Structure formats: structure tokens, C-alpha cells
Short mmCIF file of C-alpha atoms and ligand atoms in Angstrom, two decimals:
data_model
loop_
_atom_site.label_atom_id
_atom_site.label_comp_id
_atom_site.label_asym_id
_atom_site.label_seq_id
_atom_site.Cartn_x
_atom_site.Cartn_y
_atom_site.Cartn_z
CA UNK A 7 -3.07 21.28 1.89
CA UNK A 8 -1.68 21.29 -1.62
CA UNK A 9 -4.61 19.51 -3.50
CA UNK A 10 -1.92 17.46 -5.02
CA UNK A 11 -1.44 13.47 -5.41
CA UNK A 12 1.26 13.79 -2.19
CA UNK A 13 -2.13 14.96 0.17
CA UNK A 14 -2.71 11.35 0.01
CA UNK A 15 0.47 10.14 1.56
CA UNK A 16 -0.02 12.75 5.16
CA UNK A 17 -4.31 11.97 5.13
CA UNK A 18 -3.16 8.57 6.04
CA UNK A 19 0.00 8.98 8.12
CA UNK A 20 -3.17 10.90 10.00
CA UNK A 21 -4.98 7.80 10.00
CA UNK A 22 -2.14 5.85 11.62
CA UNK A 23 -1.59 8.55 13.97
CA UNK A 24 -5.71 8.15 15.40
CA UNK A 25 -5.08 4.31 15.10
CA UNK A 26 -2.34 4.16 17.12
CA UNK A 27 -4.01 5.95 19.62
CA UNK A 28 -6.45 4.14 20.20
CA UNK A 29 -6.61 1.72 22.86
CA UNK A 30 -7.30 -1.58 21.09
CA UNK A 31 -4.93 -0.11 17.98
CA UNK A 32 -4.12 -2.82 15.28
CA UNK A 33 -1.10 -0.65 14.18
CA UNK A 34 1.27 1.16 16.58
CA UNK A 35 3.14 3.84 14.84
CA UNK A 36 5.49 6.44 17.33
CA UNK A 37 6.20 8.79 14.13
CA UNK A 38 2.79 9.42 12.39
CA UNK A 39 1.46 12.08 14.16
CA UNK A 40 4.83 14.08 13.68
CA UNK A 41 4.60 12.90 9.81
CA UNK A 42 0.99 13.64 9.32
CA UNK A 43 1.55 16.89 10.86
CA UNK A 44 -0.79 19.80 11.14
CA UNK A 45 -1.81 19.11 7.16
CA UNK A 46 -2.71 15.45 7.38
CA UNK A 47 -5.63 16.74 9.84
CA UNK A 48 -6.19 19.55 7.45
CA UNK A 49 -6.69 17.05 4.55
CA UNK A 50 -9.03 14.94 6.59
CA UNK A 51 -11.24 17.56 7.89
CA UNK A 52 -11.69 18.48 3.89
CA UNK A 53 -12.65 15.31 3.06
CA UNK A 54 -16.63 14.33 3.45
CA UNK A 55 -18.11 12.61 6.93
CA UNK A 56 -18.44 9.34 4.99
CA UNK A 57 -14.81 9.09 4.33
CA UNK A 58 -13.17 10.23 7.39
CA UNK A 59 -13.40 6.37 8.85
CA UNK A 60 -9.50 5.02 9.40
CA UNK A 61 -10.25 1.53 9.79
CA UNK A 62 -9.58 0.61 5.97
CA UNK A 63 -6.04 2.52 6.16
CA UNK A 64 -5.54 0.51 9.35
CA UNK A 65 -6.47 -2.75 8.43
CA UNK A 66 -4.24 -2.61 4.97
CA UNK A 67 -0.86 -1.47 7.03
CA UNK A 68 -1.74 -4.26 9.66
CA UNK A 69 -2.19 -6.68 6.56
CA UNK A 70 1.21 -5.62 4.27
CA UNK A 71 2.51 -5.37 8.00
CA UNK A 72 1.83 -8.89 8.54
CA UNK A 73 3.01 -9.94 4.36
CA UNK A 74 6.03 -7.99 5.30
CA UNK A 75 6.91 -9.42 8.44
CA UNK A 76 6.27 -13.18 7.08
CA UNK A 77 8.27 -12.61 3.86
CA UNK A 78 11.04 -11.16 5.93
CA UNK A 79 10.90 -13.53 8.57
CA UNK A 80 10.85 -16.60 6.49
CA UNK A 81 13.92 -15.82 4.62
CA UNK A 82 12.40 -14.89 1.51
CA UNK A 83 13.44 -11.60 0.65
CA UNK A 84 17.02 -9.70 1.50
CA UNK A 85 15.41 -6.19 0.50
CA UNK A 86 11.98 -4.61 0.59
CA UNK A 87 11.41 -1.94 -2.25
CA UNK A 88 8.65 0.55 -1.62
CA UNK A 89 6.75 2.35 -4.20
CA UNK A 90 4.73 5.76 -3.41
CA UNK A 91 6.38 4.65 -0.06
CA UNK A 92 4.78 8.55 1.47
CA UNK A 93 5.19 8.55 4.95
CA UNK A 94 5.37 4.91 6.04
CA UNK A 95 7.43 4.40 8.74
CA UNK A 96 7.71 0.77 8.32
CA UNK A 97 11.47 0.52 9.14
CA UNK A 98 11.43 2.18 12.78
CA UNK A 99 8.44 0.53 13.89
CA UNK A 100 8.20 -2.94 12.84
CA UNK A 101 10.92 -5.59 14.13
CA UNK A 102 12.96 -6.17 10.80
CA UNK A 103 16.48 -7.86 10.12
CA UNK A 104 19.15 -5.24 10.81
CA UNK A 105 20.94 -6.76 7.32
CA UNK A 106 17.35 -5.91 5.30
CA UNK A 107 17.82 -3.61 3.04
CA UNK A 108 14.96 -1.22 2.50
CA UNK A 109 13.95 0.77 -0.84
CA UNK A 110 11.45 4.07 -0.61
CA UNK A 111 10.87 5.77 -3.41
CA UNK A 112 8.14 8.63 -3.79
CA UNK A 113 8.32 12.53 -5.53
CA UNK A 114 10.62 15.06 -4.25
CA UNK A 115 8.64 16.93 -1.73
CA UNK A 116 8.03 13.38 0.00
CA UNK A 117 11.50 12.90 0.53
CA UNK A 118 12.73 15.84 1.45
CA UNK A 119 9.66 16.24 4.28
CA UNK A 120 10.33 12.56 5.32
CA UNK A 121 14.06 12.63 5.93
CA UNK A 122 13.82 16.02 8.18
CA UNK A 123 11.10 14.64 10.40
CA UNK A 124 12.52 11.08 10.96
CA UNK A 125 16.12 12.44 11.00
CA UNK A 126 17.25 11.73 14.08
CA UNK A 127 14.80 8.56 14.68
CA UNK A 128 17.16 4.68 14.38
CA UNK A 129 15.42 2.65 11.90
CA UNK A 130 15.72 -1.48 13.04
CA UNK A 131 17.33 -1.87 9.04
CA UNK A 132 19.36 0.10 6.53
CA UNK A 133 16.93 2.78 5.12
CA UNK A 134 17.86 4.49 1.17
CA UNK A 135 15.44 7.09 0.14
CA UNK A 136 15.07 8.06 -3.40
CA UNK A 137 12.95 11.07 -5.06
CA UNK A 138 12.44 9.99 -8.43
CA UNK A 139 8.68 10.24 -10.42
CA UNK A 140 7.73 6.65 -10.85
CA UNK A 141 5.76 7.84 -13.82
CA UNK A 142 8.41 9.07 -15.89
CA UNK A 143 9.35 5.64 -17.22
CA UNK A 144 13.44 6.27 -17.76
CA UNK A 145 13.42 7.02 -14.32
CA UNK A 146 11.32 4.02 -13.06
CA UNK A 147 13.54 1.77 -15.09
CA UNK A 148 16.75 3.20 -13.99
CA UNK A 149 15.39 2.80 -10.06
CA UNK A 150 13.95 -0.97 -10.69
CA UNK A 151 17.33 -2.12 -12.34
CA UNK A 152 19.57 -0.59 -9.69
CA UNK A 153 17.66 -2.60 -6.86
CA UNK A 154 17.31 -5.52 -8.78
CA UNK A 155 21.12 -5.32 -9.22
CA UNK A 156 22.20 -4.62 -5.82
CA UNK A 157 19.64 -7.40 -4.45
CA UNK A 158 18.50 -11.16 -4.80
CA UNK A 159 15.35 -11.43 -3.56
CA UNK A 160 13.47 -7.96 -3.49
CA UNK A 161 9.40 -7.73 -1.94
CA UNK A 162 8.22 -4.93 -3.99
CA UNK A 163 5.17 -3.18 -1.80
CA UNK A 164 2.89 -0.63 -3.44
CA UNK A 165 0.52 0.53 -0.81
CA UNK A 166 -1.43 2.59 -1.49
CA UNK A 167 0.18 3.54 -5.11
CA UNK A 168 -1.25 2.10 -7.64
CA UNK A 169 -4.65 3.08 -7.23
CA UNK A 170 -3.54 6.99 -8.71
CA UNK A 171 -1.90 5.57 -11.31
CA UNK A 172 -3.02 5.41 -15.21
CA UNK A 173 -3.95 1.87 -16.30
CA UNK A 174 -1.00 1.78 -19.34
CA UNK A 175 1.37 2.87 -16.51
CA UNK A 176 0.57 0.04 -13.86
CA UNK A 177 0.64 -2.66 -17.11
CA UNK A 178 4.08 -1.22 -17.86
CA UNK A 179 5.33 -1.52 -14.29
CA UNK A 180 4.43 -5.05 -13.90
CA UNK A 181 6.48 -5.65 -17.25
CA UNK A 182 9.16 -4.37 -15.86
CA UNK A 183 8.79 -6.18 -12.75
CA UNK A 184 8.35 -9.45 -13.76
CA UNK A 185 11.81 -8.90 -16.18
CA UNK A 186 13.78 -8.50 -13.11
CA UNK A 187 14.14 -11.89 -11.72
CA UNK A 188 15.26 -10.30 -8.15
CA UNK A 189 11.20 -9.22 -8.20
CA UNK A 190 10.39 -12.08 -5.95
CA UNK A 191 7.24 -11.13 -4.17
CA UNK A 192 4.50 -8.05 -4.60
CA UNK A 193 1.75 -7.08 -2.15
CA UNK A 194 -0.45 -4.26 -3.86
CA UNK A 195 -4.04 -3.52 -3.64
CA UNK A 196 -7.07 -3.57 -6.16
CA UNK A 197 -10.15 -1.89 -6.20
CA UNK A 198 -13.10 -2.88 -7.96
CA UNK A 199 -14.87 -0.74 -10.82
CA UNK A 200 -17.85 -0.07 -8.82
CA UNK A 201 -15.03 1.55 -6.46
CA UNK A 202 -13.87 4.03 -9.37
CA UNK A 203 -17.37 4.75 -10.01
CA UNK A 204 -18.46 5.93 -6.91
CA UNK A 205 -15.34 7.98 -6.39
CA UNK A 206 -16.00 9.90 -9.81
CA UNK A 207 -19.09 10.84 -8.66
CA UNK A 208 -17.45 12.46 -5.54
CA UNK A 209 -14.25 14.05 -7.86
CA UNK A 210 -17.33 15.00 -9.80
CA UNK A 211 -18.78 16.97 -7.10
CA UNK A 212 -15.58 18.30 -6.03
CA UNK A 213 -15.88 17.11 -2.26
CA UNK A 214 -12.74 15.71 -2.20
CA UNK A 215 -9.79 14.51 -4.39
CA UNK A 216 -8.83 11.06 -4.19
CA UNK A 217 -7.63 10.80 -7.86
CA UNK A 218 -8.21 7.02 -7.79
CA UNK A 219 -8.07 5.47 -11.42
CA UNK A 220 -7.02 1.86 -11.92
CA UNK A 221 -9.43 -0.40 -11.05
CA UNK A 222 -8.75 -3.32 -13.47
CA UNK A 223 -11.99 -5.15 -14.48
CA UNK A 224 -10.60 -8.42 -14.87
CA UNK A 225 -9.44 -8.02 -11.22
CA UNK A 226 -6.75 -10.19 -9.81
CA UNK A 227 -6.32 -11.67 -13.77
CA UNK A 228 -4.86 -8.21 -14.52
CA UNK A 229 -1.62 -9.00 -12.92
CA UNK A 230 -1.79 -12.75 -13.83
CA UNK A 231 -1.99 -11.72 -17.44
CA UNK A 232 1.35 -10.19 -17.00
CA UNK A 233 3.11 -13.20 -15.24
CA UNK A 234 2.01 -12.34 -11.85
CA UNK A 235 0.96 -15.35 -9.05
CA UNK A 236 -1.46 -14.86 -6.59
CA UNK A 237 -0.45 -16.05 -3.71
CA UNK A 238 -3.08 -14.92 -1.61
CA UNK A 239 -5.91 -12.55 -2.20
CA UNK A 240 -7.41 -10.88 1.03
CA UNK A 241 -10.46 -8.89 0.77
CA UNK A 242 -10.94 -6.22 2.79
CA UNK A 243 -14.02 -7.05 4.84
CA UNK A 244 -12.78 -10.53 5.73
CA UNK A 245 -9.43 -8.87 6.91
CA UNK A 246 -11.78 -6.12 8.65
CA UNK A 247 -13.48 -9.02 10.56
CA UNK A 248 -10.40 -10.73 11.08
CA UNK A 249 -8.97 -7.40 13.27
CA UNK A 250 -11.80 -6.59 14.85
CA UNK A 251 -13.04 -3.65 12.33
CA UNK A 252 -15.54 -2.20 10.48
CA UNK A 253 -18.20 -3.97 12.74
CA UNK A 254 -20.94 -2.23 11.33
CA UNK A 255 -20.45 -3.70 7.75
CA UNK A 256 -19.88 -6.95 9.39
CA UNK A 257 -23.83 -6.39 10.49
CA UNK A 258 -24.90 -5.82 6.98
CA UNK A 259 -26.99 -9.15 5.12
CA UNK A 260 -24.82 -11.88 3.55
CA UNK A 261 -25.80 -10.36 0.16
CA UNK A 262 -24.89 -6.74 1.18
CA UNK A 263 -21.51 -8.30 2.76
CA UNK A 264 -20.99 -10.36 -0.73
CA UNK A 265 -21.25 -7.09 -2.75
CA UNK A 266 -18.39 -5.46 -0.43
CA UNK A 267 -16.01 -8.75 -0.27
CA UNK A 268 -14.53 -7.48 -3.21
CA UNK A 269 -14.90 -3.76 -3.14
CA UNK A 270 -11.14 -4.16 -2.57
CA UNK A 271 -8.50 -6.70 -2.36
CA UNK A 272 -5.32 -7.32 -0.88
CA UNK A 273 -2.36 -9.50 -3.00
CA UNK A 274 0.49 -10.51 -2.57
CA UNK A 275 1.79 -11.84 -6.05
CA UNK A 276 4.57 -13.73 -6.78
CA UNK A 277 6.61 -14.25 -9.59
CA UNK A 278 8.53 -17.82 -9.30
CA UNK A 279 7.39 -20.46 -11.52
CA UNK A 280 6.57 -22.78 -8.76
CA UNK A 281 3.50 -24.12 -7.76
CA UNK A 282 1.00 -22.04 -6.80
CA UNK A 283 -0.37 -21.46 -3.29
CA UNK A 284 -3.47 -19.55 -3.19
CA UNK A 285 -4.85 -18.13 0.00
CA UNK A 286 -7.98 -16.45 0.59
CA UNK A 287 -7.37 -16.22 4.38
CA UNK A 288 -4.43 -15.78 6.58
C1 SAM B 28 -1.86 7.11 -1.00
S1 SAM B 28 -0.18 7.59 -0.76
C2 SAM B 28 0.45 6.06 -0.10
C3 SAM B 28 1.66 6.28 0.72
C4 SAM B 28 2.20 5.05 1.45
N1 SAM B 28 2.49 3.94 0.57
C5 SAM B 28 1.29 4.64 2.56
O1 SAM B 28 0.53 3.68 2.38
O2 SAM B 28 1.31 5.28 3.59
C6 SAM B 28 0.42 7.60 -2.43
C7 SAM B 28 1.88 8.01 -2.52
O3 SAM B 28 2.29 7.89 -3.89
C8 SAM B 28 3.15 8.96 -4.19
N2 SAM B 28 3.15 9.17 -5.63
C9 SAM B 28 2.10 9.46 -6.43
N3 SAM B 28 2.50 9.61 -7.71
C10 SAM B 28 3.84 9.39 -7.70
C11 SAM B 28 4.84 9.38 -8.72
N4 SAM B 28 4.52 9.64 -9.99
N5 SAM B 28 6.11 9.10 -8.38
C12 SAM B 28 6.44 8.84 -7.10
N6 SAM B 28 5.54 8.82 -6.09
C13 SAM B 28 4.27 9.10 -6.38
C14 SAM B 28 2.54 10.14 -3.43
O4 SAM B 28 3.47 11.19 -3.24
C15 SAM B 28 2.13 9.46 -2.13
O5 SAM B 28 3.15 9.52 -1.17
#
């Protein structure tokens, strides 16, 4: 355990690991015990009772699963592009295209961890790996043009990612997004203010580390504001329900259950100027 940002990426390869264990699992994943390693358990056992749950990790990878899969599937994208990819193992597990291209990008340590342990495992598409810091905005740039280049129509997924970044940064990344007209589709996650709050108040105390920090206020309108879609906004606790999880929140009063609906949401944005389909369920 480093106490670094890159903690984040084995805590929940260690969540997929227990999930797909489990006999009724939502997400199967062969490689995230070997991913998560002997540190993923080490950064969950640091982390307080309340927030050693999985079910929210496993419900978002069954929902970008299911994005994925769709967007794939239906012939709208040629290349996925993953941002803060960490240790998903997306391409070996799920049944993608073998002529999909697909994009990871995360720090250096990431990479360099990631490509010994899944060395010798066959991914179902072409896999490219690239350690760059997304923050460092030359670099970012350099990345997002190169894909955008080399591919028509990319899904851009950022599981998990954007939560740790600064505000300015996410703003300029769906600038740059939205420039490249290869950026077809984005699935991404929001949390709400309240969210942020609560976890300063455990950074505060020093329990754990989870270094979350953009949690737009206008919600969903953030990305809107800068040319982004919706086409379909998922929250949480209706996808919880939907697989089965989280069945004591699901016990809660309407009003308690209206207060978490938007604790945190799932999008996929798009950024074609056709007419918009918004979903609130699948
Ligand atoms: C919460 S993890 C999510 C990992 C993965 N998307 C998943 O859902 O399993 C956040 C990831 O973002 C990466 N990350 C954070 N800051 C980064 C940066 N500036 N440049 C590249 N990657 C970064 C971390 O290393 C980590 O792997």
C-alpha cells in the first residue's frame, strides 16, 4: 500500500476478485485476484467497515460492461479508449470484436504492473497500453489526437477516473473531447456534492484516502454545457435494484431511497448532433 491515487485502481480489482466469487456474481473476472494481488486486500482492510461493501464497484463494471458491450455490438464504435483504465481486464473477459481496437491509458506503475501479470493471458481484441499522466495536458492532448487519428468512431470510458480529478482538469478534457469528432460516445460517472462532503469528512479524519474531488453541482448539465448528450443517465440504486444489489438500501423509505437516487450516476454521453435519446433505465 502506497497511499497514492494508483491504491484505487488494485482496492477494486479486489472488489471484482470477491464478486466474481461469489455464487450469484454479476461480473466474472478470471484475472482480478492475480491483479488485485496481496495489496488490493491490504488497501481494503485499511479502509473503514462502512466502505468495505463491493456491490457499488460491481454494479458500475456490470453497467459500463453492458454500455460497452451494446456500443460494440451495435456497430457503433471501431475502438474503445480507456482512461485511468487501472486494472480492468475488460478485453480478456468480455466477448468483444477481434478487429476492436482497445485504448488503456493510466500512470507508469499501472502499466508496467498490468502488462507483467496479464502477459501471457489472449485478450478477445487488439490491446495498446500507454503510461502517460492524463493530467499533464501536452500529454493528454498528444494521446487523444493519436486515437482520434488512428480511429472513426472511438467510446471513450472513464471509470472510475474522473472522480480524482480537479474540476478545471475534467472541463478541459471534455473540450478536448468533444473537438475530436472520432469522440463518439462517453460513459463516466458523477457523484453528487453531498458525496464529496461526506468523503472530506472521512479524508478529514484520515480513515482512508479516496481523494474524490469533482462532483459537479449542476450534475449531468456539467457535461451538457460542454457539448455533451446524455444518452442515458443510470443512477446507482435503480441499477443496484436492477442486479439484484444493495438490498438493504432498497428497504430504506421512498424518501430515504429519493435522497440516494442520485448520490451517483451513471452516463453515457454522446456527442453527435442528432436527436437525443434519453434513458433513465436500461
Ligand atoms: C479508481 S481507479 C479506476 C481504475 C479502472 N478504471 C477501474 O474501474 O477498475 C483510478 C485510476 O486512475 C489512474 N489515474 C489517476 N490519476 C491519473 C493520471 N493523472 N494519469 C493517468 N492515470 C491516472 C489511477 O492510477 C487508477 O488506476
Amino acid at each position: 500500500v502506497t497511499g497514492d491515487i494508483s491504491d484505487t485502481a488494485f482496492l477494486i480489482a479486489y472488489y471484482r476478485a470477491l464478486e466474481s466469487e461469489a455464487p450469484d456474481a454479476i461480473v466474472r473476472d478470471c484475472h482480478a485476484r492475480a491483479l488485485a494481488g496481496e495489496r488490493g486486500r491490504l488497501v481494503l482492510e485499511g479502509l473503514p467497515i462502512a466502505m468495505r461493501q463491493g456491490w457499488p464497484i460491481a454494479v458500475r463494471t456490470r453497467v459500463y460492461d453492458d454500455m460497452i458491450l451494446r456500443a460494440v455490438h451495435g456497430g457503433e464504435v471501431d475502438a474503445v479508449l480507456s482512461l485511468g483504465a487501472g486494472l480492468d481486464a475488460r478485453p480478456y473477459r468480455l466477448d468483444l470484436p477481434e478487429a476492436l481496437s482497445w485504448v488503456e491509458a493510466d500512470l507508469p506503475a499501472i502499466i508496467d504492473y498490468k502488462n507483467g501479470v496479464l502477459s501471457s493471458a489472449v485478450p478477445s481484441c487488439s490491446v495498446e497500453r500507454c503510461a502517460v499522466d492524463l493530467a499533464d495536458v501536452t500529454a493528454r492532448r498528444a494521446l487523444l489526437e493519436r486515437v482520434a487519428r488512428e480511429h472513426d468512431r472511438v467510446f471513450v470510458l472513464t471509470e472510475g477516473f474522473l472522480g480524482h480529478l480537479d474540476e478545471h482538469v475534467v472541463s478541459a478534457m471534455a473540450a478536448e473531447l468533444r473537438s475530436l469528432p472520432a469522440s463518439r460516445l462517453w460513459a463516466a460517472e458523477i457523484v453528487s456534492p453531498s458525496v464529496l462532503a461526506q468523503a472530506r469528512v472521512v479524508d478529514t479524519l484520515r480513515e482512508a484516502k479516496i481523494g474524490l474531488k469533482f462532483a459537479p453541482a449542476q450534475g449531468v448539465d456539467f457535461f451538457v454545457e460542454r457539448g455533451w448528450r446524455p444518452r442515458c443517465v443510470l443512477s446507482f440504486l435503480d441499477e443496484a435494484r436492477r442486479l439484484w444489489r444493495a438490498t438493504e438500501l432498497l428497504a430504506g423509505t421512498p424518501e430515504q431511497q429519493n435522497a440516494l437516487r442520485n448520490a451517483s450516476e451513471y452516463l453515457l454521453l454522446e456527442s453527435t448532433d442528432g436527436d437525443a435519446v434519453r434513458e433513465r433505465s436500461w
